Amino acid sequence: MTTRTHAEWLAAAERVVPVTEHHIRGAAEPGGGATFTIRSPRDGSELAKVADAGTKEVDLAVEAARYAFDRGPWPRLAPIERGRALLRIAEIVERHREELALLISLEMGKPVVEADAIELRAVINTFRWYGELAGKLADEVPHTAPDALALVTREPVGVVAAVVPWNFPLTMAAWKLAPALAAGCTVVLKPSERSPLSALRLAELLVEADLPQGVLNVVAGDGPTVGRALGRHHEVDALVFTGSTAVGRHFLRYGADSNLKRVWLELGGKSPNLVFPDAPDLGAAAATAAWGIFFNQGAMCTAPSRLLVHRSIADEFTDAVVRRAGALRVGDPLDPATQMGPLVTLEHLAMVRAHIASGLADGARLRTGGEPVQHELGGWFLEPSVFDQVGPDMRIARDEIFGPVLAVLTFDTEEEAVELANASDYGLAAAVWTANLSTAHRVSRALRAGTVWVNCYEEGDLTVPFGGVKQSGNGRDKSVHALDKYTELKTTWVQL
């Protein structure tokens, strides 16, 4: 973990020279000359003008990936060799860990110590885990009659387009890239137009990993142009996306309107955090509830943005969360003492504030926060915000805000808690706090969510899958199950 001081991070930021060109066929590609501006949310300053891809650049990237898949060595390597390449990637990222953490902090506002300790750790672990897994997978030989031999093999799906968000720009990229590459696919990565700098630098660094040309390509640009072109491209075999439910709908349509490519979606969430009065440690539960919603400025699809508390402990528990929120240090993400940085753009700040205004208009009580802070820095900072007296039909209880805004609701019975928790279009994650094993099992089974944590939140590792149900998407990242998105099953029947 980094030990740099605030002054040292500021000095490092002054020396940053961002990579601003696309990465196609293993080299920089300037594109047609159009650019877009990246501004740092910490102070509004211009970080870079980045090459803005159009359909021409998308075609070049897909063509490179197509050639590398159809005619190049990557899909034909022994899996253990692809695994060794992923292990080299992990080593390269480890060597440049602080540089990449700084880019993430500058471009999207995550506190730099969290970018280093949490995001870059996840990136390194992901490439390492799939690198170690690649040579250990096996196909199937079903039992048949003695006069036949059946083989069930997994083969790489082909060219994968990976479209990732700004809130965890490299973690989400690694969750897509590592299993896709391990499976033998080639990839075109589109980072968010709000946070392309870390992905473009990663692609430049990975030249050292000796990937064949065209195996990994990165194009920068916006969703309506680049995302749409990838979604509708007939030479893309599968598209994986993490982002909003609204954009996910577009990708499903693009796939249907083009070549019926596989479309795998990890979408929004409005995750419920259920606290029963017999929770083993109410203090730890309150601390975790506050950490979960305010971590990463609330920009986390699994954020426990709905706190469901038993009425008998609601006042005391909410007070504890409010105290935690009020004590959080909001400030410069390059300051190691900062606990919550700025929101990613001025427009995003305005959107979150509009949700806060809607909560007040709907009759909820704002217990703390709600106002912009740190005006002298010039960035887009917001106080951690907690509402109680929230009704289940209020917009702040139903909409994914993607910001540091917590809605507290109360329940009286286990059945009511489950009903409130499931009264959402989303189903990404949930948590249950109770010391009763039967309650934990009953409620966990009843919750419609891809992940349920018991007496914890955001715990797990790469051995377990991640993804949602309902309008939170389909398919899974992480674990062996992620390979389902990047492989096709083939049956070979041999008559003896």
PDB file of C-alpha atoms in Angstrom, residues 18 66 87 97 151 193 279 290 352 408 418 484:
ATOM      1  CA  PRO A  18      -1.556  11.224 -20.056  1.00  0.00           C
ATOM      2  CA  ARG A  66     -10.944 -10.175 -35.889  1.00  0.00           C
ATOM      3  CA  LEU A  87       0.623 -13.401 -15.051  1.00  0.00           C
ATOM      4  CA  ARG A  97       0.537   0.458  -9.450  1.00  0.00           C
ATOM      5  CA  LEU A 151     -16.696 -34.734 -26.395  1.00  0.00           C
ATOM      6  CA  GLU A 193     -15.523   8.817 -21.822  1.00  0.00           C
ATOM      7  CA  ALA A 279     -27.649  -8.340  14.874  1.00  0.00           C
ATOM      8  CA  ALA A 290     -22.153   4.180   6.439  1.00  0.00           C
ATOM      9  CA  VAL A 352     -27.448  13.728  -7.360  1.00  0.00           C
ATOM     10  CA  VAL A 408     -33.565   4.734   5.692  1.00  0.00           C
ATOM     11  CA  VAL A 418     -38.394  -9.099   2.676  1.00  0.00           C
ATOM     12  CA  ASP A 484     -19.409 -18.821 -19.633  1.00  0.00           C
TER      13      ASP A 484
END
